Amino acid sequence: MRLRHSMLTTAALCGLLAACAISTPGSQAPAKGQQDCVSAAARRFQQPPDSFVVESSGVTTAAEIYEVRLRNTSTGRLSKCTVDQNGTVTGVIELR
């Protein structure tokens, strides 16, 4: 009985984790927000905008605030940008 309970619990946990890993529509920053992050990073690090590529984008814990991770193709360095749903950049930092 205890083994069966453990197996069911494990199966339920695996199902829950799989559901959390599935991307939902709207979970990425809008294209305008991503472009605004690239522009902001280019200004912040004094590099041309075409030297930045978006590596990932997702919703933060704050409502309608997105985190965009960028890579500078010239230096290989990573940065993080936060942007709202309207494309207003709230910050750009370099990741170490």
JSON list of C-alpha atoms in Angstrom, two decimals:
[
{"chain": "A", "resi": 1, "resn": "MET", "atom": "CA", "xyz": [0.00, 0.00, 0.00]},
{"chain": "A", "resi": 2, "resn": "ARG", "atom": "CA", "xyz": [2.78, 2.42, 0.94]},
{"chain": "A", "resi": 3, "resn": "LEU", "atom": "CA", "xyz": [4.66, 1.68, -2.31]},
{"chain": "A", "resi": 4, "resn": "ARG", "atom": "CA", "xyz": [1.55, 2.38, -4.38]},
{"chain": "A", "resi": 5, "resn": "HIS", "atom": "CA", "xyz": [1.00, 5.70, -2.58]},
{"chain": "A", "resi": 6, "resn": "SER", "atom": "CA", "xyz": [4.62, 6.66, -3.21]},
{"chain": "A", "resi": 7, "resn": "MET", "atom": "CA", "xyz": [4.34, 5.78, -6.91]},
{"chain": "A", "resi": 8, "resn": "LEU", "atom": "CA", "xyz": [1.13, 7.80, -7.29]},
{"chain": "A", "resi": 9, "resn": "THR", "atom": "CA", "xyz": [2.69, 10.76, -5.54]},
{"chain": "A", "resi": 10, "resn": "THR", "atom": "CA", "xyz": [5.74, 10.58, -7.79]},
{"chain": "A", "resi": 11, "resn": "ALA", "atom": "CA", "xyz": [3.58, 10.36, -10.92]},
{"chain": "A", "resi": 12, "resn": "ALA", "atom": "CA", "xyz": [1.49, 13.35, -9.81]},
{"chain": "A", "resi": 13, "resn": "LEU", "atom": "CA", "xyz": [4.60, 15.39, -9.07]},
{"chain": "A", "resi": 14, "resn": "CYS", "atom": "CA", "xyz": [6.09, 14.56, -12.48]},
{"chain": "A", "resi": 15, "resn": "GLY", "atom": "CA", "xyz": [2.86, 15.62, -14.17]},
{"chain": "A", "resi": 16, "resn": "LEU", "atom": "CA", "xyz": [2.82, 18.89, -12.27]},
{"chain": "A", "resi": 17, "resn": "LEU", "atom": "CA", "xyz": [6.43, 19.66, -13.15]},
{"chain": "A", "resi": 18, "resn": "ALA", "atom": "CA", "xyz": [5.81, 18.86, -16.81]},
{"chain": "A", "resi": 19, "resn": "ALA", "atom": "CA", "xyz": [2.82, 21.20, -16.88]},
{"chain": "A", "resi": 20, "resn": "CYS", "atom": "CA", "xyz": [4.91, 24.00, -15.38]},
{"chain": "A", "resi": 21, "resn": "ALA", "atom": "CA", "xyz": [7.58, 23.57, -18.02]},
{"chain": "A", "resi": 22, "resn": "ILE", "atom": "CA", "xyz": [5.16, 24.06, -20.91]},
{"chain": "A", "resi": 23, "resn": "SER", "atom": "CA", "xyz": [5.32, 27.56, -22.33]},
{"chain": "A", "resi": 24, "resn": "THR", "atom": "CA", "xyz": [2.00, 29.35, -22.39]},
{"chain": "A", "resi": 25, "resn": "PRO", "atom": "CA", "xyz": [0.99, 31.95, -24.95]},
{"chain": "A", "resi": 26, "resn": "GLY", "atom": "CA", "xyz": [1.97, 35.41, -23.81]},
{"chain": "A", "resi": 27, "resn": "SER", "atom": "CA", "xyz": [4.79, 34.16, -21.60]},
{"chain": "A", "resi": 28, "resn": "GLN", "atom": "CA", "xyz": [7.42, 35.97, -23.70]},
{"chain": "A", "resi": 29, "resn": "ALA", "atom": "CA", "xyz": [8.02, 39.69, -23.87]},
{"chain": "A", "resi": 30, "resn": "PRO", "atom": "CA", "xyz": [6.31, 41.31, -26.85]},
{"chain": "A", "resi": 31, "resn": "ALA", "atom": "CA", "xyz": [8.53, 41.88, -29.89]},
{"chain": "A", "resi": 32, "resn": "LYS", "atom": "CA", "xyz": [8.48, 45.65, -29.28]},
{"chain": "A", "resi": 33, "resn": "GLY", "atom": "CA", "xyz": [9.70, 45.09, -25.72]},
{"chain": "A", "resi": 34, "resn": "GLN", "atom": "CA", "xyz": [12.51, 42.86, -26.92]},
{"chain": "A", "resi": 35, "resn": "GLN", "atom": "CA", "xyz": [13.56, 45.47, -29.51]},
{"chain": "A", "resi": 36, "resn": "ASP", "atom": "CA", "xyz": [13.44, 48.21, -26.88]},
{"chain": "A", "resi": 37, "resn": "CYS", "atom": "CA", "xyz": [15.65, 46.08, -24.62]},
{"chain": "A", "resi": 38, "resn": "VAL", "atom": "CA", "xyz": [18.20, 45.68, -27.41]},
{"chain": "A", "resi": 39, "resn": "SER", "atom": "CA", "xyz": [18.20, 49.46, -27.95]},
{"chain": "A", "resi": 40, "resn": "ALA", "atom": "CA", "xyz": [18.55, 50.15, -24.22]},
{"chain": "A", "resi": 41, "resn": "ALA", "atom": "CA", "xyz": [21.42, 47.65, -23.88]},
{"chain": "A", "resi": 42, "resn": "ALA", "atom": "CA", "xyz": [23.17, 49.20, -26.88]},
{"chain": "A", "resi": 43, "resn": "ARG", "atom": "CA", "xyz": [22.98, 52.64, -25.23]},
{"chain": "A", "resi": 44, "resn": "ARG", "atom": "CA", "xyz": [23.97, 51.30, -21.80]},
{"chain": "A", "resi": 45, "resn": "PHE", "atom": "CA", "xyz": [27.03, 49.40, -23.04]},
{"chain": "A", "resi": 46, "resn": "GLN", "atom": "CA", "xyz": [27.88, 51.76, -25.94]},
{"chain": "A", "resi": 47, "resn": "GLN", "atom": "CA", "xyz": [27.70, 49.03, -28.56]},
{"chain": "A", "resi": 48, "resn": "PRO", "atom": "CA", "xyz": [25.78, 48.92, -31.85]},
{"chain": "A", "resi": 49, "resn": "PRO", "atom": "CA", "xyz": [22.27, 47.40, -31.51]},
{"chain": "A", "resi": 50, "resn": "ASP", "atom": "CA", "xyz": [23.08, 44.67, -34.04]},
{"chain": "A", "resi": 51, "resn": "SER", "atom": "CA", "xyz": [25.69, 43.27, -31.64]},
{"chain": "A", "resi": 52, "resn": "PHE", "atom": "CA", "xyz": [22.93, 42.14, -29.23]},
{"chain": "A", "resi": 53, "resn": "VAL", "atom": "CA", "xyz": [20.76, 39.05, -29.62]},
{"chain": "A", "resi": 54, "resn": "VAL", "atom": "CA", "xyz": [17.84, 37.95, -27.46]},
{"chain": "A", "resi": 55, "resn": "GLU", "atom": "CA", "xyz": [18.67, 34.64, -25.77]},
{"chain": "A", "resi": 56, "resn": "SER", "atom": "CA", "xyz": [15.47, 34.24, -23.77]},
{"chain": "A", "resi": 57, "resn": "SER", "atom": "CA", "xyz": [12.43, 36.09, -22.61]},
{"chain": "A", "resi": 58, "resn": "GLY", "atom": "CA", "xyz": [9.82, 35.38, -19.97]},
{"chain": "A", "resi": 59, "resn": "VAL", "atom": "CA", "xyz": [7.38, 36.75, -17.45]},
{"chain": "A", "resi": 60, "resn": "THR", "atom": "CA", "xyz": [8.73, 37.68, -14.02]},
{"chain": "A", "resi": 61, "resn": "THR", "atom": "CA", "xyz": [6.82, 37.24, -10.78]},
{"chain": "A", "resi": 62, "resn": "ALA", "atom": "CA", "xyz": [5.55, 40.81, -11.08]},
{"chain": "A", "resi": 63, "resn": "ALA", "atom": "CA", "xyz": [2.42, 41.18, -13.19]},
{"chain": "A", "resi": 64, "resn": "GLU", "atom": "CA", "xyz": [3.10, 42.11, -16.81]},
{"chain": "A", "resi": 65, "resn": "ILE", "atom": "CA", "xyz": [6.84, 42.66, -16.28]},
{"chain": "A", "resi": 66, "resn": "TYR", "atom": "CA", "xyz": [9.10, 40.67, -18.58]},
{"chain": "A", "resi": 67, "resn": "GLU", "atom": "CA", "xyz": [12.74, 39.69, -18.27]},
{"chain": "A", "resi": 68, "resn": "VAL", "atom": "CA", "xyz": [14.77, 39.61, -21.48]},
{"chain": "A", "resi": 69, "resn": "ARG", "atom": "CA", "xyz": [18.24, 38.06, -21.50]},
{"chain": "A", "resi": 70, "resn": "LEU", "atom": "CA", "xyz": [20.58, 39.41, -24.13]},
{"chain": "A", "resi": 71, "resn": "ARG", "atom": "CA", "xyz": [24.00, 38.31, -25.36]},
{"chain": "A", "resi": 72, "resn": "ASN", "atom": "CA", "xyz": [26.49, 40.77, -26.78]},
{"chain": "A", "resi": 73, "resn": "THR", "atom": "CA", "xyz": [27.90, 38.92, -29.78]},
{"chain": "A", "resi": 74, "resn": "SER", "atom": "CA", "xyz": [31.01, 41.16, -29.78]},
{"chain": "A", "resi": 75, "resn": "THR", "atom": "CA", "xyz": [32.05, 40.42, -26.20]},
{"chain": "A", "resi": 76, "resn": "GLY", "atom": "CA", "xyz": [30.04, 37.30, -25.34]},
{"chain": "A", "resi": 77, "resn": "ARG", "atom": "CA", "xyz": [28.72, 38.96, -22.19]},
{"chain": "A", "resi": 78, "resn": "LEU", "atom": "CA", "xyz": [25.18, 38.49, -20.95]},
{"chain": "A", "resi": 79, "resn": "SER", "atom": "CA", "xyz": [22.81, 41.18, -19.76]},
{"chain": "A", "resi": 80, "resn": "LYS", "atom": "CA", "xyz": [19.31, 41.24, -18.34]},
{"chain": "A", "resi": 81, "resn": "CYS", "atom": "CA", "xyz": [16.65, 43.77, -19.23]},
{"chain": "A", "resi": 82, "resn": "THR", "atom": "CA", "xyz": [13.26, 44.26, -17.61]},
{"chain": "A", "resi": 83, "resn": "VAL", "atom": "CA", "xyz": [10.45, 45.68, -19.69]},
{"chain": "A", "resi": 84, "resn": "ASP", "atom": "CA", "xyz": [6.70, 46.11, -19.28]},
{"chain": "A", "resi": 85, "resn": "GLN", "atom": "CA", "xyz": [3.98, 45.07, -21.71]},
{"chain": "A", "resi": 86, "resn": "ASN", "atom": "CA", "xyz": [4.09, 48.50, -23.42]},
{"chain": "A", "resi": 87, "resn": "GLY", "atom": "CA", "xyz": [7.80, 48.28, -24.18]},
{"chain": "A", "resi": 88, "resn": "THR", "atom": "CA", "xyz": [8.96, 50.60, -21.39]},
{"chain": "A", "resi": 89, "resn": "VAL", "atom": "CA", "xyz": [12.39, 49.43, -20.26]},
{"chain": "A", "resi": 90, "resn": "THR", "atom": "CA", "xyz": [12.77, 49.60, -16.49]},
{"chain": "A", "resi": 91, "resn": "GLY", "atom": "CA", "xyz": [16.37, 48.44, -16.25]},
{"chain": "A", "resi": 92, "resn": "VAL", "atom": "CA", "xyz": [19.40, 46.88, -17.94]},
{"chain": "A", "resi": 93, "resn": "ILE", "atom": "CA", "xyz": [22.16, 45.16, -16.00]},
{"chain": "A", "resi": 94, "resn": "GLU", "atom": "CA", "xyz": [25.19, 43.10, -16.92]},
{"chain": "A", "resi": 95, "resn": "LEU", "atom": "CA", "xyz": [25.20, 39.52, -15.66]},
{"chain": "A", "resi": 96, "resn": "ARG", "atom": "CA", "xyz": [28.45, 38.15, -14.32]}
]
